[in-house]
Amino acid sequence: GAGVSQSPSNKVTEKGKDVELRCDPISGHTALYWYRQSLGQGLEFLIYFQGNSAPDKSGLPSDRFSAERTGGSVSTLTIQRTQQEDSAVYLCASSPSRQGTEAFFGQGTRLTVV
Amino acid sequence: SQQGEEDPQALSIQEGENATMNCSYKTSINNLQWYRQNSGRGLVHLILIRSNEREKHSGRLRVTLDTSKKSSSLLITASRAADTASYFCATELMYNTDKLIFGTGTRLQVFP
């Protein structure tokens, strides 16, 4: 595709519900990142997929958070039993190779937990 | 915790002035990148400097890297109102799965 696509753009959910956020990376990009950004803050690393390697899950804040990347392409970030502190913009990025290349970002999903 | 810390957190200048933002990081890196973010959504890549480089230019952007001090600076010359945005440094870590870790960001406001 033309760029990294994230859906939905906005999601409002009730506390305690599960949500799934989707990321379609640029075709052929082997690396895929998920970040979380609270209002006015920096980007908090969540998880990193690189090719067929085991993902780096070291940034996931709790076991309520999980992510998959199917067939080396589309990725889904799942948040179970959402809490109000999960409210943030969730950003996905992909890059074409292992080192020394720029990351291309989607426009993010703004999650609001009420 | 964040790998990168940026200062200042916020910067306000007049059009035509230069803007300098600084980034410090903690661990060894393969490269350091600068990104720009408008309106709190997607980020756009500006420039990449490798660990064996000391300075790099791209248009009105000048980036320096001092690996002995674990710091970098981004200089925007002759700023324009359209440069108003948040700017983030990101480090590609050397020893930890080469993932990209972002700093806390500098909010730049350029007044016409």
Tab-separated table of C-alpha atoms in Angstrom:
chain	number	residue	atom	x	y	z
A	1	GLY	CA	0.000	0.000	0.000
A	2	ALA	CA	0.901	3.652	-0.090
A	3	GLY	CA	1.711	3.907	3.584
A	4	VAL	CA	1.138	2.416	7.017
A	5	SER	CA	-2.570	2.116	7.680
A	6	GLN	CA	-4.121	1.898	11.144
A	7	SER	CA	-7.696	1.200	12.052
A	8	PRO	CA	-9.826	2.394	13.607
A	9	SER	CA	-8.738	6.037	13.734
A	10	ASN	CA	-10.659	6.535	16.934
A	11	LYS	CA	-12.074	4.066	19.419
A	12	VAL	CA	-14.186	4.755	22.471
A	13	THR	CA	-14.730	1.795	24.735
A	14	GLU	CA	-16.108	1.105	28.162
A	15	LYS	CA	-13.802	0.182	30.999
A	16	GLY	CA	-13.416	-3.575	31.208
A	17	LYS	CA	-14.026	-4.277	27.515
A	18	ASP	CA	-11.436	-5.752	25.162
A	19	VAL	CA	-10.225	-3.819	22.113
A	20	GLU	CA	-8.277	-4.753	18.991
A	21	LEU	CA	-6.203	-2.238	17.080
A	22	ARG	CA	-5.019	-3.075	13.581
A	23	CYS	CA	-1.913	-2.085	11.663
A	24	ASP	CA	-1.256	-2.700	7.958
A	25	PRO	CA	2.434	-2.010	7.340
A	26	ILE	CA	4.014	-1.043	4.047
A	27	SER	CA	4.296	-4.124	1.841
A	28	GLY	CA	7.690	-5.788	2.138
A	29	HIS	CA	8.684	-4.092	5.384
A	30	THR	CA	10.145	-6.655	7.750
A	31	ALA	CA	10.132	-4.558	10.936
A	32	LEU	CA	6.966	-3.445	12.720
A	33	TYR	CA	6.677	-1.400	15.904
A	34	TRP	CA	3.870	-0.469	18.267
A	35	TYR	CA	4.178	2.620	20.463
A	36	ARG	CA	1.842	4.351	22.877
A	37	GLN	CA	1.673	8.116	23.314
A	38	SER	CA	-0.225	9.793	26.086
A	39	LEU	CA	-1.301	13.411	25.628
A	40	GLY	CA	1.696	15.704	25.348
A	41	GLN	CA	4.146	12.914	26.094
A	42	GLY	CA	6.834	10.999	24.223
A	43	LEU	CA	6.453	7.645	22.509
A	44	GLU	CA	6.461	4.650	24.828
A	45	PHE	CA	7.817	1.520	23.148
A	46	LEU	CA	5.461	-1.458	23.386
A	47	ILE	CA	6.545	-4.246	21.046
A	48	TYR	CA	8.829	-4.858	18.055
A	49	PHE	CA	8.518	-7.517	15.333
A	50	GLN	CA	11.460	-8.214	13.013
A	51	GLY	CA	11.012	-10.790	10.268
A	52	ASN	CA	10.678	-14.301	11.643
A	53	SER	CA	12.487	-13.531	14.905
A	54	ALA	CA	10.726	-13.756	18.232
A	55	PRO	CA	9.117	-10.370	18.964
A	56	ASP	CA	10.601	-8.036	21.548
A	57	LYS	CA	7.724	-7.678	23.998
A	58	SER	CA	9.736	-5.902	26.678
A	59	GLY	CA	7.642	-2.713	26.504
A	60	LEU	CA	4.216	-4.226	27.046
A	61	PRO	CA	2.981	-2.637	30.306
A	62	SER	CA	0.953	-5.594	31.583
A	63	ASP	CA	-0.321	-9.025	30.618
A	64	ARG	CA	-3.514	-7.376	29.441
A	65	PHE	CA	-1.589	-6.265	26.365
A	66	SER	CA	-0.680	-8.635	23.544
A	67	ALA	CA	0.166	-8.358	19.875
A	68	GLU	CA	0.377	-10.640	16.886
A	69	ARG	CA	1.780	-10.288	13.432
A	70	THR	CA	0.325	-12.741	10.961
A	71	GLY	CA	2.252	-13.837	7.885
A	72	GLY	CA	4.858	-11.159	8.460
A	73	SER	CA	2.362	-8.486	7.491
A	74	VAL	CA	-0.731	-7.261	9.356
A	75	SER	CA	-0.440	-6.788	13.100
A	76	THR	CA	-3.105	-6.621	15.778
A	77	LEU	CA	-2.598	-5.096	19.227
A	78	THR	CA	-5.124	-6.420	21.736
A	79	ILE	CA	-5.876	-4.824	25.078
A	80	GLN	CA	-7.977	-6.919	27.405
A	81	ARG	CA	-10.116	-5.548	30.258
A	82	THR	CA	-9.316	-1.960	29.335
A	83	GLN	CA	-8.619	0.590	32.054
A	84	GLN	CA	-8.881	4.378	31.929
A	85	GLU	CA	-5.081	4.667	32.033
A	86	ASP	CA	-4.968	2.796	28.703
A	87	SER	CA	-6.397	5.905	27.021
A	88	ALA	CA	-3.765	7.151	24.570
A	89	VAL	CA	-2.828	7.259	20.901
A	90	TYR	CA	-1.435	3.933	19.725
A	91	LEU	CA	1.049	4.346	16.888
A	92	CYS	CA	2.293	1.664	14.521
A	93	ALA	CA	5.396	1.984	12.364
A	94	SER	CA	7.191	-0.237	9.873
A	95	SER	CA	10.633	-0.161	8.296
A	96	PRO	CA	12.138	-2.030	5.376
A	97	SER	CA	15.154	-3.704	6.916
A	98	ARG	CA	16.979	-4.585	10.037
A	99	GLN	CA	19.252	-1.637	10.729
A	100	GLY	CA	19.839	1.905	9.722
A	101	THR	CA	16.570	2.671	8.010
A	102	GLU	CA	13.817	5.087	8.826
A	103	ALA	CA	10.493	4.066	10.317
A	104	PHE	CA	7.269	4.970	8.545
A	105	PHE	CA	4.372	5.761	10.846
A	106	GLY	CA	0.641	5.330	10.578
A	107	GLN	CA	-1.700	8.061	11.780
A	108	GLY	CA	-2.453	6.194	14.970
A	109	THR	CA	-5.537	5.021	16.802
A	110	ARG	CA	-6.844	7.299	19.530
A	111	LEU	CA	-8.238	5.053	22.252
A	112	THR	CA	-10.530	6.519	24.900
A	113	VAL	CA	-11.642	4.322	27.788
A	114	VAL	CA	-14.695	5.679	29.595
B	1	SER	CA	12.162	4.326	31.019
B	2	GLN	CA	12.901	6.521	28.025
B	3	GLN	CA	16.228	6.001	26.302
B	4	GLY	CA	16.335	9.605	25.182
B	5	GLU	CA	15.792	12.815	27.052
B	6	GLU	CA	15.355	16.012	25.112
B	7	ASP	CA	15.710	19.611	26.062
B	8	PRO	CA	14.221	22.024	26.057
B	9	GLN	CA	10.774	20.516	26.513
B	10	ALA	CA	9.336	23.550	24.758
B	11	LEU	CA	10.835	26.297	22.605
B	12	SER	CA	9.255	29.451	21.214
B	13	ILE	CA	11.002	31.566	18.606
B	14	GLN	CA	10.272	34.107	15.877
B	15	GLU	CA	10.343	33.282	12.179
B	16	GLY	CA	13.842	33.588	10.780
B	17	GLU	CA	15.552	32.603	14.020
B	18	ASN	CA	17.403	29.344	14.488
B	19	ALA	CA	16.048	26.572	16.715
B	20	THR	CA	18.320	24.146	18.551
B	21	MET	CA	17.094	21.002	20.263
B	22	ASN	CA	19.227	18.573	22.216
B	23	CYS	CA	18.915	14.859	22.870
B	24	SER	CA	20.791	12.741	25.390
B	25	TYR	CA	20.681	8.962	25.527
B	26	LYS	CA	21.890	6.206	27.796
B	27	THR	CA	23.229	3.176	25.932
B	28	SER	CA	25.300	2.420	22.827
B	29	ILE	CA	23.575	2.966	19.534
B	30	ASN	CA	23.802	2.021	15.852
B	31	ASN	CA	22.314	5.321	14.760
B	32	LEU	CA	20.211	8.232	15.922
B	33	GLN	CA	17.231	9.614	14.044
B	34	TRP	CA	15.121	12.749	14.308
B	35	TYR	CA	11.379	12.798	13.649
B	36	ARG	CA	8.744	15.479	13.472
B	37	GLN	CA	5.152	15.172	14.678
B	38	ASN	CA	2.284	17.468	13.820
B	39	SER	CA	-0.933	17.485	15.799
B	40	GLY	CA	-0.134	14.461	17.948
B	41	ARG	CA	-0.498	11.832	15.233
B	42	GLY	CA	1.915	10.157	12.804
B	43	LEU	CA	5.608	10.979	12.854
B	44	VAL	CA	7.700	11.864	9.824
B	45	HIS	CA	11.376	10.974	9.528
B	46	LEU	CA	13.720	13.954	9.111
B	47	ILE	CA	17.295	12.718	9.222
B	48	LEU	CA	19.457	9.766	10.332
B	49	ILE	CA	23.018	9.986	11.624
B	50	ARG	CA	25.113	6.853	12.112
B	51	SER	CA	27.252	6.229	15.165
B	52	ASN	CA	30.463	6.771	13.162
B	53	GLU	CA	29.294	10.162	11.845
B	54	ARG	CA	29.655	13.448	13.664
B	55	GLU	CA	27.590	15.850	11.586
B	56	LYS	CA	24.987	15.682	8.873
B	57	HIS	CA	23.025	18.245	6.883
B	58	SER	CA	19.721	18.125	5.068
B	59	GLY	CA	18.341	21.385	3.734
B	60	ARG	CA	17.822	23.701	6.722
B	61	LEU	CA	18.541	20.871	9.159
B	62	ARG	CA	21.894	20.218	10.787
B	63	VAL	CA	22.403	17.289	13.132
B	64	THR	CA	25.431	16.579	15.287
B	65	LEU	CA	26.276	13.458	17.234
B	66	ASP	CA	28.770	13.119	20.084
B	67	THR	CA	28.932	9.450	21.081
B	68	SER	CA	31.409	10.161	23.888
B	69	LYS	CA	28.812	12.389	25.555
B	70	LYS	CA	25.869	10.297	24.308
B	71	SER	CA	24.194	13.394	22.928
B	72	SER	CA	22.884	14.854	19.692
B	73	SER	CA	21.554	18.204	18.593
B	74	LEU	CA	19.153	19.248	15.860
B	75	LEU	CA	19.498	22.750	14.447
B	76	ILE	CA	16.785	24.218	12.249
B	77	THR	CA	18.047	27.354	10.536
B	78	ALA	CA	15.914	30.262	9.335
B	79	SER	CA	12.811	28.821	10.940
B	80	ARG	CA	9.351	29.205	9.459
B	81	ALA	CA	5.886	29.129	11.013
B	82	ALA	CA	5.381	25.797	9.227
B	83	ASP	CA	8.192	24.311	11.336
B	84	THR	CA	5.876	24.456	14.358
B	85	ALA	CA	5.647	20.840	15.566
B	86	SER	CA	7.044	18.417	18.111
B	87	TYR	CA	10.471	16.996	17.393
B	88	PHE	CA	11.692	13.641	18.698
B	89	CYS	CA	15.026	11.903	18.664
B	90	ALA	CA	15.057	8.127	18.337
B	91	THR	CA	17.954	5.790	18.966
B	92	GLU	CA	18.467	2.423	17.341
B	93	LEU	CA	20.007	0.386	20.129
B	94	MET	CA	23.156	-1.568	19.417
B	95	TYR	CA	22.818	-4.507	21.731
B	96	ASN	CA	19.112	-4.937	22.213
B	97	THR	CA	17.302	-6.194	19.096
B	98	ASP	CA	18.100	-2.917	17.264
B	99	LYS	CA	14.671	-1.531	18.122
B	100	LEU	CA	13.967	2.209	17.908
B	101	ILE	CA	13.466	4.005	21.208
B	102	PHE	CA	12.144	7.554	21.267
B	103	GLY	CA	12.945	10.507	23.460
B	104	THR	CA	10.535	12.766	25.277
B	105	GLY	CA	10.335	15.391	22.529
B	106	THR	CA	10.639	19.149	22.141
B	107	ARG	CA	7.588	21.225	21.277
B	108	LEU	CA	8.652	24.004	18.896
B	109	GLN	CA	6.469	27.041	18.285
B	110	VAL	CA	7.546	29.441	15.542
B	111	PHE	CA	5.714	32.767	15.535
B	112	PRO	CA	5.239	34.631	12.244
